[in-house]
């Protein structure tokens, strides 16, 4: 059992606070956001994530999970401190490491009085070299101790997907432990000792790069599938899912992350690919492949608009309903959602746009206020000329032709290849990717 302090109670920090508690450790989740801590103390997560409320309740019942705004004090009593704060994008795509740096300073202050060999592990996604050149000096200056002598240092990337984050934290495929020295790596390995997952030990920079390489590869896989879908449409008579099924049977490829759609969104793929591109550029390397991955991604929402125009003609004055506003089903997160680009492209065409999402409607409205928000799918579809399905909420899979009966003209664009085609008799259905 390890005494753990986590700095940052966002999507990553909170999920790990809960998972580590359920794995037998004693955990304190800390944050500068007093309102978030107050809510967590009452057992209320500050964002929607399937299964998180129940897992948080279960973790709290163990009495080994607490929450606090006293970051330095809590860090001073911990054996392992995880930094799980955000690394937002700057204008040029590079990451802003100021939150990581200031969290490291606060933790360092707490470690002044700490005994033994506390280990600080960076979970935030950071460009190779950041743990060594930003986190380490901040910790050393604030604590008055040297890394490798007075405290240990690790980089331990996370691979949690929104929508299945709790499961991913409890049952990961692998754990990557980048460490400054063996002693630091051993402390982190003890945290994950109960997991069956493969564990890989690396140096700090390699662990940082593994995270970017993983997200960049998966994002490229998605863009590849989207390009295949566009090619299938150009050739005609092809169904991209069948093509991918055939490809995916090759064990070297596998079918995961090859589902074509309107592009990847969320807080990670777009930001991480941009950051890797920017960091490469800063080091004198221009990545053509990463550039293309982003370019394909930006084109996809326009493909849905083109399909709508091909089926319904000029969209000026037409009512277009978007089903699904979050970046993917199972999440209320609209960060980098392709529905934002889609809605803006439709508005530019002069369409009247109405949107519905089971969880993300109000957040979406705040970002694109010109989109009307409907309270449910039926109201969104009422009197619409065109419907575009954007994300993959399971509810869309159950839609039938009668659910579209209220539309003025029943042109439906399936941008996520999720609708049950057999149930769509009487609907003018166009599916991206054939
Ligand atoms: C992603 C990674 O999958 C996680 O491993 C990683 O920890 C996380 O980023 C992060 O860096 O924190 P997430 O953004 O939550 O997780 O969601 P994904 O399931 O990866 O989906 C990303 C986007 O790609 C979504 O818009 C999704 O709809 C899209 N996608 C995914 C497709 O269009 N097709 C696919 O086959 C898979």
XYZ file of C-alpha atoms and ligand atoms in Angstrom:
471
model
C 0.000 0.000 0.000
C 1.371 3.408 -1.008
C 0.403 6.863 0.313
C -0.400 8.785 -2.855
C -1.076 12.467 -3.502
C -2.496 13.493 -6.885
C -2.242 17.105 -8.006
C -5.112 17.978 -10.332
C -8.602 16.472 -10.113
C -9.590 16.764 -13.778
C -10.417 13.903 -16.163
C -7.088 12.173 -15.479
C -6.360 13.014 -11.824
C -9.794 12.170 -10.456
C -10.074 8.879 -12.319
C -6.651 7.804 -11.023
C -7.491 8.964 -7.483
C -10.478 6.618 -7.564
C -8.657 3.739 -9.301
C -5.614 3.846 -6.991
C -7.920 3.826 -3.954
C -9.812 0.818 -5.309
C -6.452 -0.883 -5.878
C -5.702 -0.634 -2.134
C -3.717 2.597 -1.801
C -4.412 5.612 0.414
C -5.029 8.608 -1.817
C -5.578 12.332 -1.509
C -6.766 14.207 -4.588
C -5.704 17.858 -4.530
C -6.532 20.881 -6.643
C -6.333 24.669 -6.496
C -10.000 24.742 -7.549
C -11.805 24.978 -4.189
C -15.249 24.513 -5.770
C -14.148 21.248 -7.416
C -12.722 19.959 -4.130
C -15.928 20.903 -2.269
C -17.988 18.991 -4.827
C -15.711 15.928 -4.669
C -15.909 15.925 -0.868
C -19.654 15.515 -1.291
C -19.046 12.628 -3.685
C -19.969 14.564 -6.822
C -17.631 14.343 -9.844
C -17.171 17.661 -11.621
C -17.659 16.177 -15.113
C -19.591 13.338 -16.723
C -17.778 10.049 -17.115
C -19.664 6.730 -17.248
C -19.221 4.684 -14.056
C -17.255 7.407 -12.277
C -19.940 8.410 -9.747
C -20.387 4.812 -8.615
C -16.639 4.156 -8.522
C -16.102 7.375 -6.525
C -18.787 6.314 -4.029
C -17.153 2.895 -3.680
C -13.703 4.448 -3.211
C -15.014 6.877 -0.565
C -16.517 3.987 1.405
C -13.001 2.554 1.888
C -12.156 5.727 3.900
C -8.809 5.756 2.080
C -9.742 8.550 -0.326
C -9.834 12.225 0.606
C -9.733 15.564 -1.202
C -7.924 18.760 -0.280
C -6.806 22.164 -1.551
C -3.680 22.005 0.654
C -1.384 20.730 -2.083
C 1.999 21.372 -0.415
C 0.946 19.879 2.932
C -0.568 16.783 1.341
C 2.463 16.313 -0.928
C 4.787 16.430 2.066
C 3.063 13.407 3.607
C 2.955 11.290 0.418
C 5.290 8.560 -0.800
C 4.349 9.133 -4.443
C 2.998 12.411 -5.843
C 1.407 12.414 -9.310
C 1.228 15.625 -11.317
C -1.964 15.425 -13.370
C -2.553 19.040 -14.351
C -3.368 20.349 -17.817
C -0.904 21.288 -20.556
C -3.037 23.541 -22.784
C -2.161 24.434 -26.367
C -0.602 27.729 -27.261
C -1.500 29.574 -30.463
C 1.319 27.853 -32.423
C 0.310 24.351 -31.260
C 3.086 24.033 -28.673
C 2.122 23.181 -25.091
C 1.977 25.562 -22.174
C 3.800 23.885 -19.279
C 3.156 26.647 -16.746
C 0.593 24.611 -14.738
C 2.988 21.667 -14.532
C 5.787 23.965 -13.459
C 3.749 25.713 -10.785
C 2.381 22.369 -9.487
C 5.972 21.103 -9.271
C 6.968 24.204 -7.304
C 4.142 23.739 -4.815
C 4.937 20.037 -4.412
C 8.630 20.932 -3.996
C 7.767 23.344 -1.168
C 5.872 20.547 0.531
C 8.805 18.179 0.081
C 11.200 20.445 1.992
C 10.087 18.832 5.233
C 9.500 15.360 3.767
C 11.521 12.399 4.982
C 12.709 9.375 3.011
C 12.680 9.326 -0.771
C 9.335 10.681 -2.018
C 8.809 10.165 -5.739
C 7.164 12.684 -8.062
C 5.594 11.185 -11.177
C 4.457 13.319 -14.121
C 1.163 12.057 -15.593
C 0.450 15.186 -17.618
C 1.231 14.864 -21.329
C 4.497 16.702 -21.913
C 6.956 16.997 -24.804
C 10.151 14.915 -24.422
C 12.579 16.666 -22.125
C 9.969 18.555 -20.068
C 10.259 16.380 -16.943
C 14.030 16.907 -16.927
C 14.114 20.585 -17.884
C 10.935 22.042 -16.361
C 9.699 19.748 -13.573
C 13.040 18.726 -12.102
C 14.464 22.263 -11.673
C 11.167 23.523 -10.186
C 11.129 20.646 -7.665
C 14.797 21.079 -6.803
C 14.577 24.846 -6.351
C 11.471 24.679 -4.176
C 12.498 21.691 -2.061
C 16.190 22.511 -1.664
C 16.877 18.844 -2.500
C 18.467 17.155 -5.479
C 16.596 14.704 -7.691
C 18.097 11.254 -7.304
C 19.233 12.101 -3.766
C 16.428 13.758 -1.800
C 13.549 12.667 -4.016
C 12.822 10.451 -7.001
C 11.386 11.387 -10.393
C 9.247 9.460 -12.887
C 7.238 10.087 -16.026
C 4.213 7.845 -16.186
C 1.935 8.620 -19.159
C -1.789 7.891 -19.068
C -3.770 6.197 -21.818
C -7.325 6.764 -20.511
C -10.117 7.195 -23.025
C -13.011 9.441 -22.074
C -16.097 7.268 -21.864
C -14.176 4.259 -20.525
C -11.618 6.006 -18.329
C -12.433 4.122 -15.102
C -12.125 0.721 -16.804
C -8.931 1.848 -18.572
C -7.387 2.911 -15.238
C -8.384 -0.311 -13.482
C -7.415 -2.633 -16.364
C -4.756 -0.994 -18.555
C -3.006 -2.778 -21.466
C 0.349 -1.546 -20.260
C 2.032 0.721 -17.745
C 4.973 2.797 -18.939
C 7.328 3.829 -16.156
C 9.912 6.358 -17.221
C 12.327 6.831 -14.348
C 15.327 8.846 -13.311
C 16.788 5.940 -11.355
C 15.909 2.414 -10.230
C 14.725 3.545 -6.819
C 12.146 5.904 -8.364
C 10.991 3.215 -10.814
C 10.621 0.669 -8.012
C 8.399 3.044 -5.997
C 6.110 3.520 -8.988
C 6.133 -0.188 -9.815
C 4.784 -0.839 -6.292
C 1.792 1.413 -7.060
C 0.905 -0.813 -10.025
C 2.037 -4.107 -8.462
C -1.442 -5.650 -8.409
C -2.098 -5.070 -12.111
C -1.509 -7.833 -14.618
C -0.679 -5.284 -17.334
C 2.684 -5.390 -19.074
C 5.081 -2.951 -17.464
C 7.767 -1.182 -19.433
C 10.601 0.726 -17.785
C 12.264 3.480 -19.782
C 14.103 6.717 -19.221
C 12.069 9.892 -18.695
C 12.203 11.206 -22.280
C 11.226 7.884 -23.831
C 8.120 7.667 -21.614
C 7.155 11.204 -22.663
C 7.591 10.259 -26.323
C 5.646 6.979 -25.974
C 2.559 9.009 -25.045
C 2.815 11.286 -28.095
C 3.741 8.424 -30.403
C 0.663 6.487 -29.253
C -1.801 9.326 -29.721
C -0.230 10.437 -33.016
C -0.389 6.892 -34.371
C -4.022 6.384 -33.325
C -4.989 9.780 -34.752
C -3.218 8.886 -38.001
C -5.050 5.559 -38.059
C -8.368 7.424 -37.782
C -7.380 9.863 -40.536
C -6.317 6.913 -42.681
C -9.743 5.319 -42.213
C -11.384 8.633 -43.066
C -9.321 8.940 -46.219
C -10.320 5.383 -47.157
C -13.975 6.346 -46.624
C -13.554 9.333 -48.932
C -11.866 7.132 -51.550
C -14.689 4.579 -51.243
C -17.172 7.406 -51.901
C -15.139 8.621 -54.885
C -14.989 5.098 -56.411
C -18.618 4.301 -55.528
C -20.075 0.896 -54.733
C -17.722 0.302 -51.799
C -18.453 0.077 -48.088
C -15.497 1.275 -46.000
C -16.450 -0.905 -43.003
C -16.138 -4.051 -45.120
C -12.801 -2.828 -46.459
C -11.561 -2.149 -42.930
C -12.884 -5.506 -41.734
C -10.786 -7.184 -44.396
C -7.729 -5.109 -43.539
C -8.183 -5.532 -39.814
C -8.028 -9.329 -40.053
C -4.334 -8.861 -40.741
C -2.821 -9.174 -37.269
C -0.276 -6.503 -38.189
C -3.083 -3.975 -38.639
C -6.050 -4.886 -36.338
C -9.452 -3.241 -36.808
C -9.400 -0.870 -33.816
C -9.359 2.894 -34.414
C -10.246 2.412 -38.068
C -13.861 3.520 -37.748
C -14.470 6.235 -40.324
C -16.394 9.351 -39.356
C -16.288 13.127 -39.372
C -12.843 13.228 -37.781
C -11.237 12.955 -34.366
C -11.835 15.513 -31.635
C -11.411 15.684 -27.883
C -8.841 17.191 -25.601
C -6.003 14.927 -26.711
C -5.615 13.799 -30.338
C -5.813 17.212 -32.057
C -3.775 18.935 -29.354
C -1.127 16.226 -29.092
C -0.611 15.916 -32.851
C -0.288 19.706 -33.107
C 2.159 19.768 -30.185
C 4.322 17.024 -31.703
C 4.315 18.826 -35.042
C 5.296 22.106 -33.343
C 8.002 20.475 -31.215
C 9.409 18.724 -34.307
C 9.454 22.037 -36.141
C 11.212 23.746 -33.230
C 13.861 21.020 -33.467
C 14.249 21.437 -37.222
C 11.990 18.571 -38.358
C 8.849 19.122 -40.431
C 6.526 16.119 -40.235
C 4.590 15.660 -43.483
C 2.585 12.734 -42.087
C 1.370 14.537 -38.948
C 0.446 17.570 -41.065
C -1.609 15.326 -43.358
C -3.286 13.652 -40.353
C -4.567 17.065 -39.235
C -5.472 18.201 -42.760
C -7.656 15.134 -43.387
C -9.261 15.707 -40.008
C -10.208 19.270 -40.873
C -11.691 18.239 -44.214
C -14.052 15.584 -42.790
C -16.808 17.856 -41.399
C -17.006 19.519 -44.830
C -17.551 16.090 -46.373
C -20.810 15.835 -44.426
C -21.853 19.250 -45.718
C -21.028 18.176 -49.291
C -23.097 14.998 -48.895
C -25.990 17.086 -47.556
C -25.768 19.491 -50.510
C -25.570 16.646 -52.996
C -28.778 15.188 -51.554
C -30.763 18.296 -50.626
C -29.339 21.036 -52.876
C -28.545 24.546 -51.649
C -28.682 24.646 -47.843
C -29.506 28.370 -47.540
C -32.574 28.739 -45.343
C -32.789 24.975 -44.821
C -33.177 23.570 -41.342
C -30.333 21.158 -40.568
C -30.354 19.027 -37.418
C -27.104 17.719 -35.939
C -27.444 14.651 -33.736
C -24.492 14.365 -31.360
C -22.490 17.424 -30.335
C -19.831 16.004 -27.993
C -16.554 14.833 -29.555
C -17.699 11.262 -29.134
C -20.598 9.295 -27.662
C -20.441 8.606 -23.919
C -18.893 11.983 -23.139
C -20.131 15.511 -22.391
C -16.843 16.950 -23.660
C -17.092 19.273 -26.640
C -13.407 20.219 -26.789
C -12.308 20.090 -30.449
C -15.575 18.356 -31.311
C -15.917 18.155 -35.094
C -19.548 19.201 -34.553
C -18.220 22.725 -33.935
C -16.615 22.882 -37.406
C -19.649 21.151 -38.896
C -22.103 23.636 -37.361
C -19.985 26.618 -38.424
C -19.703 25.291 -41.992
C -23.493 24.844 -42.133
C -24.101 28.334 -40.726
C -21.732 29.762 -43.357
C -23.903 28.104 -46.002
C -26.892 29.992 -44.616
C -28.553 26.970 -42.996
C -30.589 27.179 -39.800
C -28.829 24.734 -37.497
C -30.404 22.885 -34.588
C -28.466 20.471 -32.393
C -29.155 17.817 -29.813
C -26.856 15.793 -27.566
C -27.763 13.675 -24.518
C -25.061 15.360 -22.372
C -23.259 18.147 -24.215
C -25.994 20.514 -25.453
C -25.455 23.434 -23.089
C -21.648 23.339 -23.350
C -22.004 23.328 -27.128
C -24.415 26.250 -27.106
C -21.905 28.302 -25.130
C -19.326 27.815 -27.907
C -21.589 28.104 -30.962
C -24.501 30.236 -29.739
C -26.018 30.493 -33.237
C -27.002 26.851 -33.067
C -30.482 26.261 -31.667
C -30.492 23.586 -28.983
C -33.299 21.016 -28.909
C -34.364 19.195 -25.716
C -34.448 15.804 -27.457
C -33.805 14.148 -30.808
C -37.454 14.301 -31.931
C -37.605 18.090 -31.371
C -34.311 18.542 -33.231
C -35.663 16.600 -36.192
C -39.090 18.306 -36.269
C -39.446 20.223 -39.560
C -35.762 19.678 -40.432
C -34.780 19.311 -44.094
C -31.551 17.493 -43.361
C -30.211 15.519 -40.399
C -26.485 14.888 -39.896
C -25.447 12.255 -37.368
C -22.110 13.433 -36.004
C -20.982 11.227 -33.110
C -21.493 7.682 -31.846
C -23.915 7.788 -28.929
C -25.416 4.258 -28.717
C -28.926 5.800 -28.922
C -28.382 6.625 -32.629
C -27.962 2.925 -33.353
C -31.551 2.331 -32.221
C -33.114 5.036 -34.427
C -35.705 3.848 -36.954
C -37.351 5.482 -39.987
C -40.351 6.511 -37.835
C -38.038 8.585 -35.605
C -37.359 10.803 -38.642
C -41.061 11.107 -39.508
C -41.276 14.713 -38.236
C -38.743 15.957 -40.790
C -39.921 18.161 -43.657
C -37.631 16.381 -46.064
C -36.034 13.165 -44.871
C -32.427 13.585 -45.964
C -30.236 11.876 -43.378
C -26.423 11.925 -43.532
C -24.836 9.249 -41.382
C -21.446 10.775 -40.632
C -20.604 8.084 -38.097
C -21.796 4.996 -39.962
C -23.906 4.116 -36.955
C -27.523 4.025 -38.165
C -29.253 0.705 -38.779
C -29.685 0.886 -42.565
C -32.367 -1.824 -42.648
C -34.516 0.280 -40.311
C -34.330 3.356 -42.579
C -36.888 2.541 -45.289
C -38.444 5.760 -46.567
C -35.496 7.902 -45.470
C -33.070 9.420 -48.035
C -30.001 8.008 -46.315
C -26.449 8.922 -47.336
C -23.662 7.211 -45.443
C -20.146 8.639 -45.389
C -17.872 5.936 -46.781
C -20.531 4.046 -48.762
C -7.408 9.400 -26.419
C -6.643 8.065 -26.378
O -7.432 7.037 -26.978
C -6.315 7.686 -24.938
O -5.543 6.485 -24.926
C -5.501 8.828 -24.308
O -5.201 8.568 -22.950
C -6.289 10.119 -24.384
O -6.607 10.405 -25.762
C -5.421 11.180 -23.785
O -4.376 11.494 -24.377
O -5.664 11.592 -22.635
P -9.958 10.135 -26.006
O -9.565 11.432 -26.638
O -10.709 10.156 -24.740
O -8.640 9.227 -25.741
O -10.889 9.356 -27.029
P -10.697 8.288 -28.211
O -11.599 7.153 -27.949
O -9.301 7.971 -28.456
O -11.286 9.095 -29.450
C -10.641 10.255 -29.984
C -11.392 10.731 -31.201
O -11.191 9.830 -32.296
C -12.904 10.826 -31.015
O -13.390 11.974 -31.659
C -13.424 9.574 -31.688
O -14.748 9.687 -32.135
C -12.441 9.439 -32.840
N -12.330 8.062 -33.362
C -11.813 7.078 -32.578
C -12.752 7.786 -34.648
O -13.227 8.682 -35.382
N -12.626 6.509 -35.117
C -12.111 5.501 -34.368
O -12.017 4.363 -34.875
C -11.705 5.792 -33.060
